[in-house]
Amino acid sequence: KSARSQRGGELGDGVEGGWGRRRGMALSRILRHREFDSAGASAFSSAVRERRDQSFEQSEQRIFVPENAFSGSSACSLSLDGVEHRYLLAGACDGGLACFDVQSHYHAQREGQQDLHEHLFRIQASPPEAALPLDAQPRHRHQSATSSHRDEITSIQWYPVDTGLFLSSSKDCSARLWDANELKTVCSTTQESQINCVAMPEAASGHCLIALGAKDSVVRIWDPRSDCISLNFAGHIGLEVTCVAWSTSCEWILISGGSGGQIRLWDVRKANSLLVLDQYNTKNYSEGLNPMPDVEHLRQRSLKFPSAGDALMDRFDRNLQEWVSSKKLVKMVSDSKRNDMATAHDSAVRMLKASGDGLFLYSAAARMTEMRKWDLASGKNTLVNFELPASGLKAWNAVALDSSQNLFVAHNKAIFHLDTATGKRLSKLSGHYDRVTACVYNPACGELYSASLDGNILLWEAERLKSHGKHAEKEDGNGGRAQDFGNEDDWTTDED
């Protein structure tokens, strides 16, 4: 026993020893099972991605230069295009916009030097109206095509189809759709209150609607084709709508979170709320949300649906009516309407992120202990306990989801890497000197980009392979051992 434990201690001294060696054995085992066709085709790739994401470290070779784009201001919002996964859009605290090419280092071909990611274009912020002379101040709230935002950018997003358009919103009560080639406003809308968030559906093919959340309890749907607000959804119990997100599986489902802790699901084809998430999973509430059976529902349950000319059609109609009467759907729906005051969190919702397959929803509130995972098929709280600090979440929607269903959540000066299945903290990325405001994951390159109030945009990439031994011990001051985040406390600061 002692000799075996001593041998294990020796193996743990290297970077690839201990935990890394066991991970390597697991990968080789999965690869061997794949050869004999006993494992799925994506098992090995998922294991490689998971191992890569757990070894993220700050890049020293590739550096973003945002100070030339924002003239002293810091980035507060990030968005990566979903077509090429190449162009990183950043919004500044003063209302400026800039775009960076994350693949520019492939064309530089400079050996031994750092690769600097300069901005491809920038849109400078317009001066505030108070700083303009009286004759130059606008007489109405309409924004011209050449003007830009005058205050902090609250949300930014690329057009999901191509990189020719992008969307932005600001604290100056305006939302704009930009032409990326001409760098001009295609259309814009202005509200009476501050716009907190905007969102476009990533999987939409039948519409191009844009959801707006402002400092009131109404969710607005903006149609850029007619350049007007086409729909208004009211129902949140809070004073403002803090987050909006579209479902990744259905282009008509919209998810919104409010300052009162409510999370509502809307079908933009209907007038009322489709679902209100309840953190306590009350029985009557969940049963009242079961829809009436349709053809697709019967097919999924392997039930035969008779044709119109079938002799069993009358019997099927009778059975359907008896099923509706036995389930008392009318009463259940009316009971569920009384649960419209149900809340998903006890504080304001600060984060909404739908999984890539559209089956789950991740949400977080002002208190980080209230981060939850929801099953969108049933609307129930899965009761996953995420290992996060107890202090409040200050960043708005600063979250990224990788292809292996792992979460990167920004909190204060660090980014926490979480396992969505168990809620366990896998790693902690520290490198910023001020509060992290946004983070974006690049699925094509396996990289993570983060912005902070310290004025920096950092790039996180997988750790390079190092040989274990004396050379690795000299390079790594910790002896090559991975940091044990499970024993790290959350009540002390870096200064302590």
mmCIF file of N, CA, C and O in Angstrom, residues 83 158-159 161-166 178-184 186:
data_model
loop_
_atom_site.group_PDB
_atom_site.id
_atom_site.type_symbol
_atom_site.label_atom_id
_atom_site.label_comp_id
_atom_site.label_asym_id
_atom_site.label_seq_id
_atom_site.Cartn_x
_atom_site.Cartn_y
_atom_site.Cartn_z
ATOM 1 N N VAL A 83 -21.657 31.920 -38.114
ATOM 2 C CA VAL A 83 -21.454 31.348 -39.452
ATOM 3 C C VAL A 83 -20.011 30.890 -39.613
ATOM 4 O O VAL A 83 -19.735 29.711 -39.871
ATOM 5 N N TRP A 158 -24.765 39.212 -33.445
ATOM 6 C CA TRP A 158 -24.666 39.090 -34.892
ATOM 7 C C TRP A 158 -25.966 38.539 -35.460
ATOM 8 O O TRP A 158 -26.684 37.796 -34.797
ATOM 9 N N TYR A 159 -26.248 38.884 -36.712
ATOM 10 C CA TYR A 159 -27.368 38.282 -37.426
ATOM 11 C C TYR A 159 -27.058 36.805 -37.628
ATOM 12 O O TYR A 159 -25.973 36.455 -38.093
ATOM 13 N N VAL A 161 -27.819 34.488 -39.724
ATOM 14 C CA VAL A 161 -27.673 33.909 -41.061
ATOM 15 C C VAL A 161 -26.321 34.242 -41.675
ATOM 16 O O VAL A 161 -25.653 33.377 -42.248
ATOM 17 N N ASP A 162 -25.885 35.496 -41.593
ATOM 18 C CA ASP A 162 -24.605 35.896 -42.161
ATOM 19 C C ASP A 162 -24.046 37.022 -41.314
ATOM 20 O O ASP A 162 -24.618 37.435 -40.316
ATOM 21 N N THR A 163 -22.870 37.517 -41.734
ATOM 22 C CA THR A 163 -22.195 38.584 -40.999
ATOM 23 C C THR A 163 -22.436 39.951 -41.627
ATOM 24 O O THR A 163 -21.648 40.871 -41.440
ATOM 25 N N GLY A 164 -23.509 40.090 -42.365
ATOM 26 C CA GLY A 164 -23.811 41.371 -42.990
ATOM 27 C C GLY A 164 -24.569 42.313 -42.094
ATOM 28 O O GLY A 164 -24.602 43.520 -42.361
ATOM 29 N N LEU A 165 -25.190 41.800 -41.014
ATOM 30 C CA LEU A 165 -25.969 42.619 -40.094
ATOM 31 C C LEU A 165 -25.610 42.254 -38.667
ATOM 32 O O LEU A 165 -25.195 41.125 -38.379
ATOM 33 N N PHE A 166 -25.752 43.209 -37.772
ATOM 34 C CA PHE A 166 -25.649 42.930 -36.350
ATOM 35 C C PHE A 166 -26.562 43.880 -35.586
ATOM 36 O O PHE A 166 -26.942 44.948 -36.084
ATOM 37 N N TRP A 178 -27.576 47.178 -37.651
ATOM 38 C CA TRP A 178 -26.481 47.791 -38.394
ATOM 39 C C TRP A 178 -26.143 46.980 -39.654
ATOM 40 O O TRP A 178 -26.263 45.749 -39.655
ATOM 41 N N ASP A 179 -25.695 47.694 -40.676
ATOM 42 C CA ASP A 179 -25.114 47.085 -41.861
ATOM 43 C C ASP A 179 -23.605 47.001 -41.634
ATOM 44 O O ASP A 179 -22.924 48.021 -41.498
ATOM 45 N N ALA A 180 -23.068 45.771 -41.573
ATOM 46 C CA ALA A 180 -21.657 45.597 -41.261
ATOM 47 C C ALA A 180 -20.743 46.049 -42.390
ATOM 48 O O ALA A 180 -19.553 46.302 -42.146
ATOM 49 N N ASN A 181 -21.236 46.156 -43.592
ATOM 50 C CA ASN A 181 -20.406 46.593 -44.722
ATOM 51 C C ASN A 181 -20.344 48.116 -44.818
ATOM 52 O O ASN A 181 -19.267 48.688 -45.029
ATOM 53 N N GLU A 182 -21.492 48.769 -44.677
ATOM 54 C CA GLU A 182 -21.546 50.222 -44.765
ATOM 55 C C GLU A 182 -21.336 50.908 -43.431
ATOM 56 O O GLU A 182 -21.111 52.123 -43.383
ATOM 57 N N LEU A 183 -21.460 50.132 -42.331
ATOM 58 C CA LEU A 183 -21.337 50.671 -40.967
ATOM 59 C C LEU A 183 -22.355 51.779 -40.738
ATOM 60 O O LEU A 183 -22.047 52.841 -40.179
ATOM 61 N N LYS A 184 -23.584 51.524 -41.184
ATOM 62 C CA LYS A 184 -24.676 52.460 -41.015
ATOM 63 C C LYS A 184 -25.883 51.736 -40.448
ATOM 64 O O LYS A 184 -26.008 50.511 -40.569
ATOM 65 N N VAL A 186 -29.443 50.378 -40.378
ATOM 66 C CA VAL A 186 -30.476 49.983 -41.317
ATOM 67 C C VAL A 186 -31.843 50.434 -40.805
ATOM 68 O O VAL A 186 -32.633 51.024 -41.528
#
